[in-house]
Structure formats: structure tokens, C-alpha cells
Amino acid sequence: MHAPTVLPSGTRFPHHTAAVASGWAPASRGGARAPPVATPLIRSPQGHWKEISLTWRLVFTWGSIALVGLLLHRLRCGLLCPAALSSSLLEEVGGVVRACDRGLLMGASVNNSPLHIAAATLNHFARMAAMLPRPFSAEDDESPITQADAASVSRPLTAATCPALDRFLLINMEDALPVKLLDVVSHWPALKKWGLPYFRKVAGARTVPVEVGARYTDSSWYQRLMTLDEYFTQYVTCCGNEGRPTGYLAQHHLLDQVPQLMEDIVVPDYCHLGQQPPRINAWVGPRGTVSPLHHDPDHNILVQASLSQRYTILSDCTKVVGYKYIRLYAEDQSRLLYAHPDPLLGNTSQADVEGPAEAWPLLQKAEYQDLVLGPGEALYIPPRCWHYVRSLSTSFSVSFWWA
């Protein structure tokens, strides 16, 4: 668990977003606003999303479907006539896509939801409104992608190439031994397709929750909703602005929200050795994004997928972008890891793993293993195994959690 406030599907939002305000729906072309079908259906000023009953989340989902149907009915003539496309019409289409995502992010899952189809179909039109002032170009996705930080691996973790299922179960899962997995996702289409231009094309207008701040344990940390296009422009490809806070799209069920991305991966066979289907989350961020030292209750396979296939020459090595430095501590080292006293953050360490050694003397005595995870590589992290993650470059990771 990356942060304490968690939706059932794994997405975390600030408390105030539990209330869905009316009035954000787009105006009709005649100037009149949509009727109050967007009236708040769920209100939870404080507390966790898990405290909201499934019934109310279903009500919100079906209300969102009704709202999207109404808005599409109003826009049908303009969308069917390409010559009638205008900036105001395209902005209204963007409002429909936002309505779809609100229903998908805050409601309950329903089979064959039309929200998926509507959002995927309208994504292109919604992006056109954002591109009218200045279309996105290849230069928008260039500079930071070709930069990568170096990392020193002092106690390398054992690696295994496609271990047999029974061996993985008996040695790694049963004995809680982490392992770097090689050649288990080399067949993924994502390894060839995923890049910033591809994500912009497929899901640029889709709304996602972004964590703003260096670490989720910081008092200045907060979350905001924005489109993927906005996120990439403001936090990923904005070079030369070192004073800007870090933006991290972390622990989000993006592949469920955008099924086209789910088609680009295959769930590793190891993830089916548990009692429940794996929960799939995406992690997208620029270099320097950090997940503080923490542990999770479930089995985890973290797969590193690149957001670009370009190489860059560093002073000491050659790297392809999409790298993460990861440090692992076994559960029996917990007494040395400065667990947070706050019960909500009890799975998180207060220590800065790569900070001054004198600030955390016990941490220096703890035994650990570390590695650099590159594109097409995977890492198995056992339950309650402490792990610290720092992005060495702009990257995209997919995690699979199962019990």
C-alpha cells in the first residue's frame, strides 16, 4: 500500500474528491447548463472510500451513465458532422470524457460499462480541444526522457530466468525470498508500443489522480485530478524547472480504466498462484520520483516497462530509459527500520534510505539487497518485505498484487 487512503480498486484520492460537485458538466451549445443530473450522489467529507457502501457507489455509476447518455444525446449532431466541429463543441466533448472517468474512478465496477466505450471513442475529439492553441509535437516528449540518474548497486539481488512455477511457489513465495525475474514479460506488446506519444493518443484526455510532492509522508503532499496530457506536460516533459514539485501517477488502476492499455500486457503466470485474481496498478513518473521504504501485505510482482526506446550515454554506463533503483529489507529487519508511529502509516519507514547515514544509525546496521530494474524486467516482492523505490528516469511500471 503506497498511501493510507485507498479505493477498493487501489486508487487513492484526497477526501474532498469523494463529493462529486454538480456544475462541472459542460454547457449545451445553446448556453443552458445541463440539468441537475450531476447532483452529488456520494458525499464523504472525511474518511476512507472503503466506508462508502457498494450500493452508493453503484448509484453513482448508474447516475454517471445517465449523465453521459444525456450529454451525448445533445452532442450527437455535432459529432456526426465533422464540418460542425468547433472549439466549444470539442470542449463539451472533453466534459463528457471527464464524466465517464468520474464514474469509472469513483463508482463501482459494472460489467460492459458503456463509460469505457464512450471515453475511448471520444478521447481523440477531447484532445483536439487541448491541441487547438498548439498541437503536441515530438519535442514535447523529448528532453527529460533522454536523462537518467546513476545508481550504485552494492548488494545485488539474485536473478532468475523464467523459473518454473513449482520452484517459484516453494522457494520464493513460501520462503519469502525476493527475486529479479528475467524474460517473463519479453513477449509483452507494451515493450514495443508504450511511449509518451502512444499514451497521449490512446488516453491523453483521460482523467487520472496525480500525487504532488516528493513523498506521500510529507505534510505538503496532496493529490489532484488532471488529464494525462496535462500530467505529461506539467510534470513529465517540463524540463528546466527544478523548483517544481514532483508529480507522480502512482498506484492507479489505469489499465482497468483504459482497457486498450490492458491489451498490451499479459499477467505473469506466477500471479495466479494465489487464491484471488491479481490487482493491477500503474506507476508513471519522471526521474526522481520516490516511494519511501514501506511494506505491503500481499505478494507483488513489479514489472518495469519503458516509456521510450531511446538510449542515452552517461559518464559511467549506457542505459535505456525506464529504470528504477530498488532496495529490499527482509521482514526480520523491521526493528532497525524506524516504522512510522502513526497507525495509518505503520507500514512505512520514517527513514530516508539514501539520506545522511548519521540521521538513521539503526538503518545502517540493517541487511538489505538492491538492484536496478530495467525495461522488460520484473521483481517479485514477498508480503511484508520492506522496499524503497526511486525512478532513475522517466518510466512506467505495472504492479500485480495477489493474496
Short mmCIF file of N, CA and C in Angstrom, two decimals, residues 7-112:
data_model
loop_
_atom_site.label_atom_id
_atom_site.label_comp_id
_atom_site.label_asym_id
_atom_site.label_seq_id
_atom_site.Cartn_x
_atom_site.Cartn_y
_atom_site.Cartn_z
N LEU A 7 -9.09 3.44 -2.51
CA LEU A 7 -10.35 2.96 -3.05
C LEU A 7 -10.29 1.45 -3.12
N PRO A 8 -11.44 0.79 -3.23
CA PRO A 8 -11.43 -0.67 -3.32
C PRO A 8 -10.57 -1.19 -4.45
N SER A 9 -10.48 -0.48 -5.55
CA SER A 9 -9.70 -0.94 -6.69
C SER A 9 -8.25 -0.51 -6.62
N GLY A 10 -7.89 0.27 -5.61
CA GLY A 10 -6.50 0.63 -5.44
C GLY A 10 -6.19 2.09 -5.69
N THR A 11 -7.14 2.88 -6.21
CA THR A 11 -6.87 4.27 -6.49
C THR A 11 -7.11 5.11 -5.24
N ARG A 12 -6.18 6.05 -5.00
CA ARG A 12 -6.30 6.88 -3.83
C ARG A 12 -6.66 8.31 -4.20
N PHE A 13 -7.58 8.93 -3.48
CA PHE A 13 -7.98 10.29 -3.73
C PHE A 13 -7.98 11.08 -2.43
N PRO A 14 -7.79 12.39 -2.51
CA PRO A 14 -7.97 13.20 -1.32
C PRO A 14 -9.42 13.16 -0.89
N HIS A 15 -9.67 13.42 0.39
CA HIS A 15 -11.01 13.23 0.93
C HIS A 15 -12.06 14.09 0.23
N HIS A 16 -11.66 15.32 -0.17
CA HIS A 16 -12.68 16.20 -0.73
C HIS A 16 -13.19 15.73 -2.08
N THR A 17 -12.47 14.86 -2.77
CA THR A 17 -12.96 14.39 -4.06
C THR A 17 -14.01 13.32 -3.92
N ALA A 18 -14.29 12.87 -2.70
CA ALA A 18 -15.36 11.90 -2.52
C ALA A 18 -16.71 12.53 -2.82
N ALA A 19 -16.79 13.85 -2.69
CA ALA A 19 -18.02 14.56 -3.04
C ALA A 19 -17.91 15.03 -4.48
N VAL A 20 -18.83 14.62 -5.31
CA VAL A 20 -18.80 14.99 -6.72
C VAL A 20 -19.72 16.18 -6.92
N ALA A 21 -19.14 17.32 -7.19
CA ALA A 21 -19.93 18.54 -7.26
C ALA A 21 -20.68 18.63 -8.57
N SER A 22 -21.87 19.15 -8.50
CA SER A 22 -22.60 19.43 -9.73
C SER A 22 -22.04 20.72 -10.31
N GLY A 23 -22.36 20.95 -11.59
CA GLY A 23 -21.91 22.19 -12.19
C GLY A 23 -20.67 22.04 -13.04
N TRP A 24 -19.96 20.90 -12.95
CA TRP A 24 -18.78 20.74 -13.79
C TRP A 24 -19.12 20.20 -15.16
N ALA A 25 -20.37 19.75 -15.34
CA ALA A 25 -20.77 19.23 -16.64
C ALA A 25 -20.78 20.36 -17.66
N PRO A 26 -20.45 20.08 -18.91
CA PRO A 26 -20.36 21.13 -19.92
C PRO A 26 -21.70 21.74 -20.23
N ALA A 27 -21.66 22.98 -20.66
CA ALA A 27 -22.89 23.65 -21.08
C ALA A 27 -23.30 23.16 -22.46
N SER A 28 -24.57 23.28 -22.74
CA SER A 28 -25.03 22.90 -24.08
C SER A 28 -24.65 24.00 -25.06
N ARG A 29 -24.75 23.71 -26.34
CA ARG A 29 -24.35 24.71 -27.34
C ARG A 29 -25.25 25.92 -27.28
N GLY A 30 -26.46 25.75 -26.74
CA GLY A 30 -27.34 26.89 -26.64
C GLY A 30 -27.06 27.77 -25.44
N GLY A 31 -26.10 27.38 -24.61
CA GLY A 31 -25.73 28.20 -23.47
C GLY A 31 -26.33 27.73 -22.17
N ALA A 32 -27.40 26.92 -22.22
CA ALA A 32 -28.02 26.44 -20.98
C ALA A 32 -27.21 25.29 -20.42
N ARG A 33 -27.07 25.27 -19.10
CA ARG A 33 -26.30 24.21 -18.48
C ARG A 33 -27.12 22.94 -18.40
N ALA A 34 -26.42 21.83 -18.26
CA ALA A 34 -27.10 20.55 -18.14
C ALA A 34 -27.99 20.55 -16.91
N PRO A 35 -29.10 19.84 -16.93
CA PRO A 35 -29.96 19.76 -15.76
C PRO A 35 -29.22 19.09 -14.61
N PRO A 36 -29.77 19.20 -13.39
CA PRO A 36 -29.03 18.74 -12.22
C PRO A 36 -28.93 17.24 -12.08
N VAL A 37 -28.62 16.53 -13.18
CA VAL A 37 -28.39 15.09 -13.06
C VAL A 37 -27.02 14.83 -12.48
N ALA A 38 -26.17 15.88 -12.43
CA ALA A 38 -24.83 15.72 -11.86
C ALA A 38 -24.82 16.07 -10.38
N THR A 39 -26.01 16.21 -9.79
CA THR A 39 -26.09 16.49 -8.36
C THR A 39 -25.32 15.44 -7.58
N PRO A 40 -24.62 15.84 -6.51
CA PRO A 40 -23.80 14.88 -5.77
C PRO A 40 -24.60 13.66 -5.34
N LEU A 41 -24.07 12.49 -5.65
CA LEU A 41 -24.69 11.24 -5.25
C LEU A 41 -23.95 10.61 -4.09
N ILE A 42 -22.70 10.99 -3.92
CA ILE A 42 -21.90 10.47 -2.81
C ILE A 42 -21.26 11.65 -2.12
N ARG A 43 -21.43 11.74 -0.82
CA ARG A 43 -20.77 12.79 -0.05
C ARG A 43 -20.07 12.16 1.14
N SER A 44 -18.78 12.37 1.21
CA SER A 44 -18.00 11.86 2.33
C SER A 44 -16.89 12.86 2.62
N PRO A 45 -17.19 13.94 3.37
CA PRO A 45 -16.20 14.98 3.61
C PRO A 45 -14.93 14.44 4.25
N GLN A 46 -15.04 13.41 5.08
CA GLN A 46 -13.88 12.82 5.74
C GLN A 46 -14.00 11.31 5.64
N GLY A 47 -12.87 10.63 5.79
CA GLY A 47 -12.90 9.18 5.88
C GLY A 47 -12.40 8.49 4.63
N HIS A 48 -12.46 7.18 4.66
CA HIS A 48 -11.94 6.35 3.58
C HIS A 48 -13.06 5.93 2.64
N TRP A 49 -12.68 5.72 1.39
CA TRP A 49 -13.66 5.27 0.41
C TRP A 49 -14.23 3.91 0.76
N LYS A 50 -13.48 3.08 1.44
CA LYS A 50 -13.98 1.76 1.78
C LYS A 50 -15.18 1.83 2.71
N GLU A 51 -15.38 3.00 3.36
CA GLU A 51 -16.51 3.17 4.26
C GLU A 51 -17.79 3.49 3.50
N ILE A 52 -17.67 3.81 2.21
CA ILE A 52 -18.85 4.09 1.39
C ILE A 52 -19.39 2.77 0.86
N SER A 53 -20.66 2.53 1.05
CA SER A 53 -21.24 1.24 0.70
C SER A 53 -21.22 1.01 -0.81
N LEU A 54 -21.21 -0.25 -1.19
CA LEU A 54 -21.24 -0.62 -2.60
C LEU A 54 -22.50 -0.09 -3.27
N THR A 55 -23.59 -0.05 -2.52
CA THR A 55 -24.86 0.43 -3.08
C THR A 55 -24.73 1.85 -3.58
N TRP A 56 -24.11 2.72 -2.75
CA TRP A 56 -23.99 4.12 -3.15
C TRP A 56 -23.03 4.29 -4.32
N ARG A 57 -22.00 3.46 -4.37
CA ARG A 57 -21.08 3.56 -5.50
C ARG A 57 -21.76 3.10 -6.79
N LEU A 58 -22.62 2.09 -6.68
CA LEU A 58 -23.39 1.66 -7.85
C LEU A 58 -24.35 2.76 -8.30
N VAL A 59 -24.99 3.41 -7.34
CA VAL A 59 -25.88 4.53 -7.67
C VAL A 59 -25.10 5.60 -8.43
N PHE A 60 -23.88 5.88 -7.96
CA PHE A 60 -23.07 6.90 -8.63
C PHE A 60 -22.70 6.46 -10.05
N THR A 61 -22.37 5.18 -10.21
CA THR A 61 -22.02 4.68 -11.54
C THR A 61 -23.18 4.83 -12.51
N TRP A 62 -24.36 4.38 -12.09
CA TRP A 62 -25.51 4.46 -12.99
C TRP A 62 -25.93 5.91 -13.21
N GLY A 63 -25.75 6.76 -12.22
CA GLY A 63 -26.00 8.18 -12.44
C GLY A 63 -25.05 8.77 -13.47
N SER A 64 -23.79 8.33 -13.42
CA SER A 64 -22.81 8.80 -14.40
C SER A 64 -23.17 8.32 -15.81
N ILE A 65 -23.63 7.08 -15.91
CA ILE A 65 -24.04 6.55 -17.22
C ILE A 65 -25.21 7.37 -17.78
N ALA A 66 -26.16 7.70 -16.90
CA ALA A 66 -27.30 8.51 -17.35
C ALA A 66 -26.85 9.89 -17.81
N LEU A 67 -25.93 10.50 -17.04
CA LEU A 67 -25.42 11.82 -17.41
C LEU A 67 -24.71 11.78 -18.76
N VAL A 68 -23.85 10.79 -18.95
CA VAL A 68 -23.12 10.68 -20.21
C VAL A 68 -24.10 10.46 -21.37
N GLY A 69 -25.13 9.64 -21.16
CA GLY A 69 -26.11 9.43 -22.21
C GLY A 69 -26.82 10.72 -22.59
N LEU A 70 -27.17 11.52 -21.58
CA LEU A 70 -27.84 12.80 -21.84
C LEU A 70 -26.93 13.74 -22.62
N LEU A 71 -25.68 13.85 -22.20
CA LEU A 71 -24.76 14.76 -22.87
C LEU A 71 -24.47 14.31 -24.29
N LEU A 72 -24.34 13.01 -24.50
CA LEU A 72 -24.11 12.51 -25.86
C LEU A 72 -25.31 12.77 -26.76
N HIS A 73 -26.50 12.67 -26.20
CA HIS A 73 -27.71 12.95 -26.99
C HIS A 73 -27.69 14.39 -27.48
N ARG A 74 -27.21 15.30 -26.64
CA ARG A 74 -27.16 16.71 -27.04
C ARG A 74 -26.08 16.96 -28.09
N LEU A 75 -25.02 16.16 -28.05
CA LEU A 75 -23.88 16.42 -28.93
C LEU A 75 -23.92 15.61 -30.23
N ARG A 76 -24.94 14.75 -30.38
CA ARG A 76 -24.89 13.77 -31.47
C ARG A 76 -24.79 14.43 -32.84
N CYS A 77 -25.50 15.52 -33.06
CA CYS A 77 -25.49 16.14 -34.39
C CYS A 77 -24.10 16.70 -34.72
N GLY A 78 -23.49 17.37 -33.75
CA GLY A 78 -22.18 17.95 -33.99
C GLY A 78 -21.12 16.90 -34.24
N LEU A 79 -21.19 15.79 -33.51
CA LEU A 79 -20.18 14.74 -33.67
C LEU A 79 -20.33 14.00 -34.98
N LEU A 80 -21.56 13.94 -35.50
CA LEU A 80 -21.80 13.23 -36.76
C LEU A 80 -21.47 14.08 -37.98
N CYS A 81 -21.20 15.36 -37.76
CA CYS A 81 -20.89 16.26 -38.87
C CYS A 81 -19.51 16.88 -38.63
N PRO A 82 -18.46 16.34 -39.22
CA PRO A 82 -17.11 16.85 -38.99
C PRO A 82 -16.98 18.34 -39.28
N ALA A 83 -17.74 18.85 -40.24
CA ALA A 83 -17.63 20.26 -40.59
C ALA A 83 -18.13 21.16 -39.46
N ALA A 84 -18.94 20.59 -38.55
CA ALA A 84 -19.51 21.40 -37.47
C ALA A 84 -18.63 21.42 -36.23
N LEU A 85 -17.50 20.73 -36.27
CA LEU A 85 -16.64 20.68 -35.09
C LEU A 85 -16.06 22.07 -34.81
N SER A 86 -16.25 22.54 -33.60
CA SER A 86 -15.74 23.84 -33.18
C SER A 86 -15.05 23.68 -31.84
N SER A 87 -14.35 24.72 -31.42
CA SER A 87 -13.65 24.64 -30.14
C SER A 87 -14.62 24.44 -28.99
N SER A 88 -15.77 25.11 -29.04
CA SER A 88 -16.74 24.96 -27.96
C SER A 88 -17.32 23.55 -27.93
N LEU A 89 -17.57 22.98 -29.11
CA LEU A 89 -18.09 21.62 -29.17
C LEU A 89 -17.06 20.63 -28.63
N LEU A 90 -15.81 20.82 -29.01
CA LEU A 90 -14.76 19.92 -28.55
C LEU A 90 -14.57 20.01 -27.05
N GLU A 91 -14.73 21.21 -26.50
CA GLU A 91 -14.64 21.37 -25.05
C GLU A 91 -15.77 20.61 -24.35
N GLU A 92 -16.95 20.63 -24.96
CA GLU A 92 -18.07 19.87 -24.39
C GLU A 92 -17.79 18.38 -24.45
N VAL A 93 -17.15 17.93 -25.52
CA VAL A 93 -16.77 16.52 -25.61
C VAL A 93 -15.81 16.17 -24.49
N GLY A 94 -14.89 17.09 -24.19
CA GLY A 94 -13.99 16.86 -23.07
C GLY A 94 -14.74 16.70 -21.76
N GLY A 95 -15.83 17.44 -21.60
CA GLY A 95 -16.66 17.30 -20.41
C GLY A 95 -17.31 15.93 -20.33
N VAL A 96 -17.69 15.37 -21.47
CA VAL A 96 -18.27 14.03 -21.49
C VAL A 96 -17.23 12.99 -21.05
N VAL A 97 -16.01 13.13 -21.56
CA VAL A 97 -14.95 12.19 -21.17
C VAL A 97 -14.67 12.30 -19.68
N ARG A 98 -14.68 13.52 -19.15
CA ARG A 98 -14.47 13.69 -17.70
C ARG A 98 -15.60 13.03 -16.91
N ALA A 99 -16.82 13.14 -17.42
CA ALA A 99 -17.95 12.49 -16.75
C ALA A 99 -17.78 10.98 -16.74
N CYS A 100 -17.29 10.44 -17.85
CA CYS A 100 -17.03 8.99 -17.91
C CYS A 100 -16.00 8.59 -16.86
N ASP A 101 -14.92 9.35 -16.77
CA ASP A 101 -13.86 8.99 -15.84
C ASP A 101 -14.29 9.17 -14.39
N ARG A 102 -15.12 10.17 -14.11
CA ARG A 102 -15.63 10.30 -12.74
C ARG A 102 -16.40 9.05 -12.34
N GLY A 103 -17.22 8.57 -13.26
CA GLY A 103 -17.98 7.36 -12.96
C GLY A 103 -17.09 6.15 -12.78
N LEU A 104 -16.04 6.05 -13.62
CA LEU A 104 -15.14 4.90 -13.53
C LEU A 104 -14.26 4.96 -12.29
N LEU A 105 -13.82 6.16 -11.91
CA LEU A 105 -12.90 6.31 -10.79
C LEU A 105 -13.60 6.23 -9.44
N MET A 106 -14.80 6.78 -9.36
CA MET A 106 -15.46 6.91 -8.06
C MET A 106 -16.62 5.95 -7.86
N GLY A 107 -17.10 5.35 -8.93
CA GLY A 107 -18.22 4.44 -8.79
C GLY A 107 -17.78 3.01 -8.59
N ALA A 108 -18.73 2.10 -8.74
CA ALA A 108 -18.45 0.67 -8.63
C ALA A 108 -18.38 0.07 -10.02
N SER A 109 -17.63 -0.99 -10.16
CA SER A 109 -17.46 -1.64 -11.45
C SER A 109 -18.75 -2.36 -11.86
N VAL A 110 -19.14 -2.18 -13.11
CA VAL A 110 -20.27 -2.91 -13.67
C VAL A 110 -19.82 -3.55 -14.98
N ASN A 111 -20.36 -4.71 -15.29
CA ASN A 111 -19.96 -5.43 -16.50
C ASN A 111 -20.36 -4.65 -17.76
N ASN A 112 -19.44 -4.63 -18.72
CA ASN A 112 -19.70 -3.99 -20.01
C ASN A 112 -20.15 -2.55 -19.86
#
